[in-house]
């Protein structure tokens, strides 16, 4: 859980999330939550069901997605062909969709055998990087899963999943006012006021980033089409970036969090590395120019790395994605 994300909500909510997180990742750091299973391309070869057939296991049924054009993009590749149970991920990703189940039932399908179900269950209990070694204490894994399920049910009952339109309106007015004030001050012939205007615009962009994040998760109004448009407008107008590109990358992150070669938020080299596992995987040689850069990455992050990433996203990656996917609304 992101501590900044937790900070947006009540202390009680943050405490619940952190408590569940620590029980699974601090007490037993090698435990895998059931979302974090060996899946898809790049996973262990022994977990593949078949090289030709790409099936995904959902609620005891295998669905053939080999020729299926997923409306949500290539994220489905991370959930197919592994033999692992993708039910929790499927339900979480499509929690507000009214069409997902209709698409799913129209696909070629077959019931999973008892042996396949047992194997799917075991895949969520593997140690990272090993095919058959069980966790030292599987009871902790089961307790972790139950904790997350109970946490989710508690949050639903407390209304955290219900959209608050008054709050959405307030957030939209807030970022609009910050943007308007910042733009006005920048146009004045006063260096001090221009500096204040630049700060206001910077804060507005940051707030736009958080607000579009909610839109990208369809949690602003609860209507997927409306939230998509809100997100694309807020991210495009407020930050100059592509909402569709962000959804594509962010969904991959949520599908396989903290899994090398799958979680795109770990693919940050050569500019920055958030974990030594990334440098070990990329085989960064000690004494190399890359190693020297990473040694001082904390000092380079704000003045250099952030600038290069921002320019790369705004001027290259995001417009490239909008052009390739023909998203005229975002380009406008």
PDB file of C-alpha atoms in Angstrom, residues 85-320:
ATOM      1  CA  UNK A  85      -6.325 -18.910 -10.360  1.00  0.00           C
ATOM      2  CA  UNK A  86      -7.017 -15.434 -11.759  1.00  0.00           C
ATOM      3  CA  UNK A  87     -10.428 -15.082 -10.080  1.00  0.00           C
ATOM      4  CA  UNK A  88      -9.440 -12.432  -7.497  1.00  0.00           C
ATOM      5  CA  UNK A  89      -7.657 -10.305 -10.112  1.00  0.00           C
ATOM      6  CA  UNK A  90     -10.534 -10.639 -12.578  1.00  0.00           C
ATOM      7  CA  UNK A  91     -13.114  -9.586  -9.993  1.00  0.00           C
ATOM      8  CA  UNK A  92     -11.072  -6.646  -8.719  1.00  0.00           C
ATOM      9  CA  UNK A  93     -10.293  -5.294 -12.193  1.00  0.00           C
ATOM     10  CA  UNK A  94     -13.918  -5.531 -13.342  1.00  0.00           C
ATOM     11  CA  UNK A  95     -15.649  -4.572 -10.120  1.00  0.00           C
ATOM     12  CA  UNK A  96     -17.627  -1.761 -11.840  1.00  0.00           C
ATOM     13  CA  UNK A  97     -17.984  -3.337 -15.280  1.00  0.00           C
ATOM     14  CA  UNK A  98     -21.412  -4.409 -16.499  1.00  0.00           C
ATOM     15  CA  UNK A  99     -20.012  -6.116 -19.609  1.00  0.00           C
ATOM     16  CA  UNK A 100     -17.063  -8.191 -18.366  1.00  0.00           C
ATOM     17  CA  UNK A 101     -19.101 -11.268 -17.427  1.00  0.00           C
ATOM     18  CA  UNK A 102     -20.935 -11.173 -20.780  1.00  0.00           C
ATOM     19  CA  UNK A 103     -17.620 -11.136 -22.653  1.00  0.00           C
ATOM     20  CA  UNK A 104     -16.294 -13.904 -20.430  1.00  0.00           C
ATOM     21  CA  UNK A 105     -19.259 -16.268 -20.913  1.00  0.00           C
ATOM     22  CA  UNK A 106     -19.042 -15.882 -24.703  1.00  0.00           C
ATOM     23  CA  UNK A 107     -15.505 -17.355 -24.826  1.00  0.00           C
ATOM     24  CA  UNK A 108     -14.672 -21.041 -25.435  1.00  0.00           C
ATOM     25  CA  UNK A 109     -14.536 -22.686 -22.028  1.00  0.00           C
ATOM     26  CA  UNK A 110     -14.043 -25.905 -20.111  1.00  0.00           C
ATOM     27  CA  UNK A 111     -14.327 -26.932 -16.490  1.00  0.00           C
ATOM     28  CA  UNK A 112     -11.049 -27.316 -14.636  1.00  0.00           C
ATOM     29  CA  UNK A 113     -10.226 -30.786 -13.347  1.00  0.00           C
ATOM     30  CA  UNK A 114      -9.654 -31.420  -9.655  1.00  0.00           C
ATOM     31  CA  UNK A 115      -5.944 -31.818 -10.324  1.00  0.00           C
ATOM     32  CA  UNK A 116      -5.817 -28.446 -12.143  1.00  0.00           C
ATOM     33  CA  UNK A 117      -7.661 -26.773  -9.270  1.00  0.00           C
ATOM     34  CA  UNK A 118      -5.221 -28.239  -6.732  1.00  0.00           C
ATOM     35  CA  UNK A 119      -2.310 -27.053  -8.853  1.00  0.00           C
ATOM     36  CA  UNK A 120      -3.825 -23.577  -9.193  1.00  0.00           C
ATOM     37  CA  UNK A 121      -4.154 -23.367  -5.429  1.00  0.00           C
ATOM     38  CA  UNK A 122      -0.539 -24.421  -4.913  1.00  0.00           C
ATOM     39  CA  UNK A 123       0.798 -21.812  -7.343  1.00  0.00           C
ATOM     40  CA  UNK A 124      -0.244 -19.006  -5.010  1.00  0.00           C
ATOM     41  CA  UNK A 125       1.909 -20.537  -2.263  1.00  0.00           C
ATOM     42  CA  UNK A 126       5.262 -20.701  -4.016  1.00  0.00           C
ATOM     43  CA  UNK A 127       8.375 -18.941  -2.900  1.00  0.00           C
ATOM     44  CA  UNK A 128       9.600 -16.326  -5.407  1.00  0.00           C
ATOM     45  CA  UNK A 129      11.770 -17.900  -8.077  1.00  0.00           C
ATOM     46  CA  UNK A 130      11.026 -21.518  -7.069  1.00  0.00           C
ATOM     47  CA  UNK A 131       8.620 -23.960  -8.671  1.00  0.00           C
ATOM     48  CA  UNK A 132       7.714 -26.446  -5.972  1.00  0.00           C
ATOM     49  CA  UNK A 133       9.041 -25.243  -2.604  1.00  0.00           C
ATOM     50  CA  UNK A 134       6.163 -24.460  -0.246  1.00  0.00           C
ATOM     51  CA  UNK A 135       6.283 -21.596   2.221  1.00  0.00           C
ATOM     52  CA  UNK A 136       7.610 -22.466   5.639  1.00  0.00           C
ATOM     53  CA  UNK A 137       4.288 -21.493   7.198  1.00  0.00           C
ATOM     54  CA  UNK A 138       1.342 -21.784   4.809  1.00  0.00           C
ATOM     55  CA  UNK A 139      -1.018 -20.860   7.644  1.00  0.00           C
ATOM     56  CA  UNK A 140       0.337 -17.315   7.496  1.00  0.00           C
ATOM     57  CA  UNK A 141      -0.477 -17.127   3.793  1.00  0.00           C
ATOM     58  CA  UNK A 142      -4.037 -18.272   4.424  1.00  0.00           C
ATOM     59  CA  UNK A 143      -4.355 -15.796   7.301  1.00  0.00           C
ATOM     60  CA  UNK A 144      -3.099 -13.008   5.045  1.00  0.00           C
ATOM     61  CA  UNK A 145      -5.653 -13.830   2.356  1.00  0.00           C
ATOM     62  CA  UNK A 146      -8.468 -13.934   4.902  1.00  0.00           C
ATOM     63  CA  UNK A 147      -7.341 -10.597   6.340  1.00  0.00           C
ATOM     64  CA  UNK A 148      -7.471  -8.908   2.942  1.00  0.00           C
ATOM     65  CA  UNK A 149     -10.874 -10.393   2.180  1.00  0.00           C
ATOM     66  CA  UNK A 150     -12.218  -9.243   5.547  1.00  0.00           C
ATOM     67  CA  UNK A 151     -10.659  -5.791   5.098  1.00  0.00           C
ATOM     68  CA  UNK A 152     -12.357  -5.409   1.733  1.00  0.00           C
ATOM     69  CA  UNK A 153     -15.743  -6.438   3.143  1.00  0.00           C
ATOM     70  CA  UNK A 154     -15.341  -4.005   6.045  1.00  0.00           C
ATOM     71  CA  UNK A 155     -14.498  -1.144   3.685  1.00  0.00           C
ATOM     72  CA  UNK A 156     -17.515  -1.929   1.506  1.00  0.00           C
ATOM     73  CA  UNK A 157     -19.785  -1.829   4.566  1.00  0.00           C
ATOM     74  CA  UNK A 158     -18.237   1.472   5.664  1.00  0.00           C
ATOM     75  CA  UNK A 159     -18.968   3.002   2.250  1.00  0.00           C
ATOM     76  CA  UNK A 160     -15.427   3.477   0.934  1.00  0.00           C
ATOM     77  CA  UNK A 161     -16.410   2.060  -2.463  1.00  0.00           C
ATOM     78  CA  UNK A 162     -19.384   4.403  -2.905  1.00  0.00           C
ATOM     79  CA  UNK A 163     -18.674   7.448  -5.125  1.00  0.00           C
ATOM     80  CA  UNK A 164     -19.120  10.832  -3.443  1.00  0.00           C
ATOM     81  CA  UNK A 165     -20.167  13.288  -6.150  1.00  0.00           C
ATOM     82  CA  UNK A 166     -19.891  16.289  -3.817  1.00  0.00           C
ATOM     83  CA  UNK A 167     -16.293  15.349  -3.087  1.00  0.00           C
ATOM     84  CA  UNK A 168     -15.576  14.942  -6.809  1.00  0.00           C
ATOM     85  CA  UNK A 169     -17.067  18.389  -7.500  1.00  0.00           C
ATOM     86  CA  UNK A 170     -14.955  19.892  -4.720  1.00  0.00           C
ATOM     87  CA  UNK A 171     -11.775  18.317  -6.118  1.00  0.00           C
ATOM     88  CA  UNK A 172     -12.529  19.582  -9.626  1.00  0.00           C
ATOM     89  CA  UNK A 173     -13.173  23.119  -8.351  1.00  0.00           C
ATOM     90  CA  UNK A 174      -9.999  22.956  -6.278  1.00  0.00           C
ATOM     91  CA  UNK A 175      -7.640  22.060  -9.137  1.00  0.00           C
ATOM     92  CA  UNK A 176      -9.403  24.483 -11.514  1.00  0.00           C
ATOM     93  CA  UNK A 177      -8.993  27.354  -9.032  1.00  0.00           C
ATOM     94  CA  UNK A 178      -5.315  26.530  -8.416  1.00  0.00           C
ATOM     95  CA  UNK A 179      -4.692  26.389 -12.163  1.00  0.00           C
ATOM     96  CA  UNK A 180      -6.528  29.678 -12.815  1.00  0.00           C
ATOM     97  CA  UNK A 181      -4.726  31.534 -10.011  1.00  0.00           C
ATOM     98  CA  UNK A 182      -1.356  30.185 -11.092  1.00  0.00           C
ATOM     99  CA  UNK A 183      -1.901  31.151 -14.728  1.00  0.00           C
ATOM    100  CA  UNK A 184      -3.078  34.660 -13.765  1.00  0.00           C
ATOM    101  CA  UNK A 185      -0.070  35.293 -11.536  1.00  0.00           C
ATOM    102  CA  UNK A 186       2.342  34.105 -14.215  1.00  0.00           C
ATOM    103  CA  UNK A 187       0.999  36.729 -16.601  1.00  0.00           C
ATOM    104  CA  UNK A 188       1.731  39.580 -14.179  1.00  0.00           C
ATOM    105  CA  UNK A 189       4.886  41.652 -14.501  1.00  0.00           C
ATOM    106  CA  UNK A 190       6.117  40.807 -11.003  1.00  0.00           C
ATOM    107  CA  UNK A 191       8.811  38.227 -10.414  1.00  0.00           C
ATOM    108  CA  UNK A 192       7.660  37.356  -6.882  1.00  0.00           C
ATOM    109  CA  UNK A 193       4.036  36.850  -7.945  1.00  0.00           C
ATOM    110  CA  UNK A 194       5.185  34.837 -10.957  1.00  0.00           C
ATOM    111  CA  UNK A 195       7.108  32.532  -8.618  1.00  0.00           C
ATOM    112  CA  UNK A 196       3.972  32.086  -6.491  1.00  0.00           C
ATOM    113  CA  UNK A 197       2.023  31.374  -9.691  1.00  0.00           C
ATOM    114  CA  UNK A 198       4.547  28.708 -10.718  1.00  0.00           C
ATOM    115  CA  UNK A 199       4.182  27.016  -7.321  1.00  0.00           C
ATOM    116  CA  UNK A 200       0.380  27.130  -7.628  1.00  0.00           C
ATOM    117  CA  UNK A 201       0.543  25.517 -11.066  1.00  0.00           C
ATOM    118  CA  UNK A 202       2.963  22.850  -9.811  1.00  0.00           C
ATOM    119  CA  UNK A 203       0.630  22.001  -6.923  1.00  0.00           C
ATOM    120  CA  UNK A 204      -2.285  21.954  -9.338  1.00  0.00           C
ATOM    121  CA  UNK A 205      -0.478  19.431 -11.546  1.00  0.00           C
ATOM    122  CA  UNK A 206       0.237  17.250  -8.526  1.00  0.00           C
ATOM    123  CA  UNK A 207      -3.389  17.370  -7.446  1.00  0.00           C
ATOM    124  CA  UNK A 208      -4.461  16.599 -11.029  1.00  0.00           C
ATOM    125  CA  UNK A 209      -2.254  13.527 -10.880  1.00  0.00           C
ATOM    126  CA  UNK A 210      -4.056  12.225  -7.797  1.00  0.00           C
ATOM    127  CA  UNK A 211      -7.490  13.082  -9.161  1.00  0.00           C
ATOM    128  CA  UNK A 212      -6.867  11.438 -12.529  1.00  0.00           C
ATOM    129  CA  UNK A 213      -5.617   8.374 -10.602  1.00  0.00           C
ATOM    130  CA  UNK A 214      -9.096   8.024  -9.108  1.00  0.00           C
ATOM    131  CA  UNK A 215     -10.642   8.476 -12.558  1.00  0.00           C
ATOM    132  CA  UNK A 216      -8.303   5.866 -14.014  1.00  0.00           C
ATOM    133  CA  UNK A 217      -9.546   3.401 -11.379  1.00  0.00           C
ATOM    134  CA  UNK A 218     -13.165   4.378 -12.187  1.00  0.00           C
ATOM    135  CA  UNK A 219     -13.723   5.515  -8.612  1.00  0.00           C
ATOM    136  CA  UNK A 220     -14.802   9.121  -9.217  1.00  0.00           C
ATOM    137  CA  UNK A 221     -18.434   8.697 -10.270  1.00  0.00           C
ATOM    138  CA  UNK A 222     -18.538   4.903 -10.562  1.00  0.00           C
ATOM    139  CA  UNK A 223     -19.487   5.183 -14.244  1.00  0.00           C
ATOM    140  CA  UNK A 224     -16.635   3.785 -16.341  1.00  0.00           C
ATOM    141  CA  UNK A 225     -17.268   5.902 -19.461  1.00  0.00           C
ATOM    142  CA  UNK A 226     -17.604   9.144 -17.503  1.00  0.00           C
ATOM    143  CA  UNK A 227     -14.582   8.425 -15.328  1.00  0.00           C
ATOM    144  CA  UNK A 228     -12.450   7.628 -18.380  1.00  0.00           C
ATOM    145  CA  UNK A 229     -13.327  10.982 -19.942  1.00  0.00           C
ATOM    146  CA  UNK A 230     -12.716  12.799 -16.676  1.00  0.00           C
ATOM    147  CA  UNK A 231      -9.359  11.098 -16.288  1.00  0.00           C
ATOM    148  CA  UNK A 232      -8.239  11.782 -19.860  1.00  0.00           C
ATOM    149  CA  UNK A 233      -9.256  15.453 -19.618  1.00  0.00           C
ATOM    150  CA  UNK A 234      -7.727  16.031 -16.170  1.00  0.00           C
ATOM    151  CA  UNK A 235      -4.463  14.278 -17.036  1.00  0.00           C
ATOM    152  CA  UNK A 236      -4.304  15.785 -20.507  1.00  0.00           C
ATOM    153  CA  UNK A 237      -5.220  19.375 -19.649  1.00  0.00           C
ATOM    154  CA  UNK A 238      -3.738  19.432 -16.165  1.00  0.00           C
ATOM    155  CA  UNK A 239      -0.503  17.524 -16.808  1.00  0.00           C
ATOM    156  CA  UNK A 240      -0.211  17.291 -20.609  1.00  0.00           C
ATOM    157  CA  UNK A 241      -0.204  13.488 -20.591  1.00  0.00           C
ATOM    158  CA  UNK A 242      -2.224  10.508 -21.855  1.00  0.00           C
ATOM    159  CA  UNK A 243      -4.800   8.924 -19.556  1.00  0.00           C
ATOM    160  CA  UNK A 244      -5.050   5.830 -21.779  1.00  0.00           C
ATOM    161  CA  UNK A 245      -1.279   5.290 -21.612  1.00  0.00           C
ATOM    162  CA  UNK A 246      -1.408   5.617 -17.820  1.00  0.00           C
ATOM    163  CA  UNK A 247      -4.258   3.080 -17.523  1.00  0.00           C
ATOM    164  CA  UNK A 248      -2.382   0.621 -19.719  1.00  0.00           C
ATOM    165  CA  UNK A 249       0.755   0.808 -17.588  1.00  0.00           C
ATOM    166  CA  UNK A 250      -0.906   1.128 -14.199  1.00  0.00           C
ATOM    167  CA  UNK A 251      -3.159  -1.894 -14.727  1.00  0.00           C
ATOM    168  CA  UNK A 252      -0.101  -4.001 -15.525  1.00  0.00           C
ATOM    169  CA  UNK A 253       1.404  -2.833 -12.252  1.00  0.00           C
ATOM    170  CA  UNK A 254      -1.693  -3.882 -10.308  1.00  0.00           C
ATOM    171  CA  UNK A 255      -1.913  -7.232 -12.129  1.00  0.00           C
ATOM    172  CA  UNK A 256       1.557  -8.347 -11.012  1.00  0.00           C
ATOM    173  CA  UNK A 257       2.836  -5.979  -8.302  1.00  0.00           C
ATOM    174  CA  UNK A 258       6.522  -6.202  -7.460  1.00  0.00           C
ATOM    175  CA  UNK A 259       7.174  -8.912 -10.075  1.00  0.00           C
ATOM    176  CA  UNK A 260      10.231  -8.303 -12.260  1.00  0.00           C
ATOM    177  CA  UNK A 261       9.603  -8.269 -16.023  1.00  0.00           C
ATOM    178  CA  UNK A 262       5.873  -7.754 -15.386  1.00  0.00           C
ATOM    179  CA  UNK A 263       5.435  -4.799 -13.028  1.00  0.00           C
ATOM    180  CA  UNK A 264       6.293  -1.829 -15.277  1.00  0.00           C
ATOM    181  CA  UNK A 265       6.838   0.374 -12.226  1.00  0.00           C
ATOM    182  CA  UNK A 266      10.050  -1.589 -11.635  1.00  0.00           C
ATOM    183  CA  UNK A 267      11.332  -0.934 -15.179  1.00  0.00           C
ATOM    184  CA  UNK A 268      12.996   2.352 -14.262  1.00  0.00           C
ATOM    185  CA  UNK A 269      16.578   1.880 -15.432  1.00  0.00           C
ATOM    186  CA  UNK A 270      18.812   3.521 -16.508  1.00  0.00           C
ATOM    187  CA  UNK A 271      17.683   6.618 -14.613  1.00  0.00           C
ATOM    188  CA  UNK A 272      16.668   5.197 -11.251  1.00  0.00           C
ATOM    189  CA  UNK A 273      16.402   1.934  -9.325  1.00  0.00           C
ATOM    190  CA  UNK A 274      14.113   1.544  -6.326  1.00  0.00           C
ATOM    191  CA  UNK A 275      15.381  -1.895  -5.320  1.00  0.00           C
ATOM    192  CA  UNK A 276      18.636  -3.816  -5.594  1.00  0.00           C
ATOM    193  CA  UNK A 277      16.680  -6.710  -7.149  1.00  0.00           C
ATOM    194  CA  UNK A 278      16.262  -4.537 -10.249  1.00  0.00           C
ATOM    195  CA  UNK A 279      19.986  -3.911 -10.607  1.00  0.00           C
ATOM    196  CA  UNK A 280      20.774  -7.565  -9.913  1.00  0.00           C
ATOM    197  CA  UNK A 281      18.277  -8.662 -12.562  1.00  0.00           C
ATOM    198  CA  UNK A 282      19.696  -6.229 -15.125  1.00  0.00           C
ATOM    199  CA  UNK A 283      23.226  -7.281 -14.141  1.00  0.00           C
ATOM    200  CA  UNK A 284      24.511  -3.759 -13.534  1.00  0.00           C
ATOM    201  CA  UNK A 285      28.293  -4.135 -13.363  1.00  0.00           C
ATOM    202  CA  UNK A 286      30.063  -2.609 -10.337  1.00  0.00           C
ATOM    203  CA  UNK A 287      32.233   0.324 -11.396  1.00  0.00           C
ATOM    204  CA  UNK A 288      30.255   0.932 -14.580  1.00  0.00           C
ATOM    205  CA  UNK A 289      28.813   4.320 -15.566  1.00  0.00           C
ATOM    206  CA  UNK A 290      25.360   2.966 -14.726  1.00  0.00           C
ATOM    207  CA  UNK A 291      26.487   1.935 -11.247  1.00  0.00           C
ATOM    208  CA  UNK A 292      28.075   5.364 -10.707  1.00  0.00           C
ATOM    209  CA  UNK A 293      24.828   7.100 -11.705  1.00  0.00           C
ATOM    210  CA  UNK A 294      22.772   4.924  -9.330  1.00  0.00           C
ATOM    211  CA  UNK A 295      25.213   5.615  -6.496  1.00  0.00           C
ATOM    212  CA  UNK A 296      24.194   9.276  -6.637  1.00  0.00           C
ATOM    213  CA  UNK A 297      20.599   8.789  -7.783  1.00  0.00           C
ATOM    214  CA  UNK A 298      19.166  10.333  -4.606  1.00  0.00           C
ATOM    215  CA  UNK A 299      20.893  13.635  -5.406  1.00  0.00           C
ATOM    216  CA  UNK A 300      20.099  13.438  -9.124  1.00  0.00           C
ATOM    217  CA  UNK A 301      16.431  12.510  -8.713  1.00  0.00           C
ATOM    218  CA  UNK A 302      14.914  15.966  -8.329  1.00  0.00           C
ATOM    219  CA  UNK A 303      17.103  18.173 -10.582  1.00  0.00           C
ATOM    220  CA  UNK A 304      17.810  15.675 -13.387  1.00  0.00           C
ATOM    221  CA  UNK A 305      15.809  12.436 -13.322  1.00  0.00           C
ATOM    222  CA  UNK A 306      12.411  14.017 -12.686  1.00  0.00           C
ATOM    223  CA  UNK A 307      13.002  16.549 -15.462  1.00  0.00           C
ATOM    224  CA  UNK A 308      14.082  13.902 -17.997  1.00  0.00           C
ATOM    225  CA  UNK A 309      11.177  11.588 -17.122  1.00  0.00           C
ATOM    226  CA  UNK A 310       8.658  14.428 -17.290  1.00  0.00           C
ATOM    227  CA  UNK A 311       9.920  15.614 -20.673  1.00  0.00           C
ATOM    228  CA  UNK A 312      10.120  12.052 -21.997  1.00  0.00           C
ATOM    229  CA  UNK A 313       6.560  11.297 -20.971  1.00  0.00           C
ATOM    230  CA  UNK A 314       5.067  14.606 -22.110  1.00  0.00           C
ATOM    231  CA  UNK A 315       6.913  15.014 -25.402  1.00  0.00           C
ATOM    232  CA  UNK A 316       7.413  11.405 -26.543  1.00  0.00           C
ATOM    233  CA  UNK A 317       5.794   8.402 -24.807  1.00  0.00           C
ATOM    234  CA  UNK A 318       2.342   9.836 -24.188  1.00  0.00           C
ATOM    235  CA  UNK A 319       1.752  11.588 -27.549  1.00  0.00           C
ATOM    236  CA  UNK A 320       3.176   8.516 -29.298  1.00  0.00           C
TER     237      UNK A 320
END
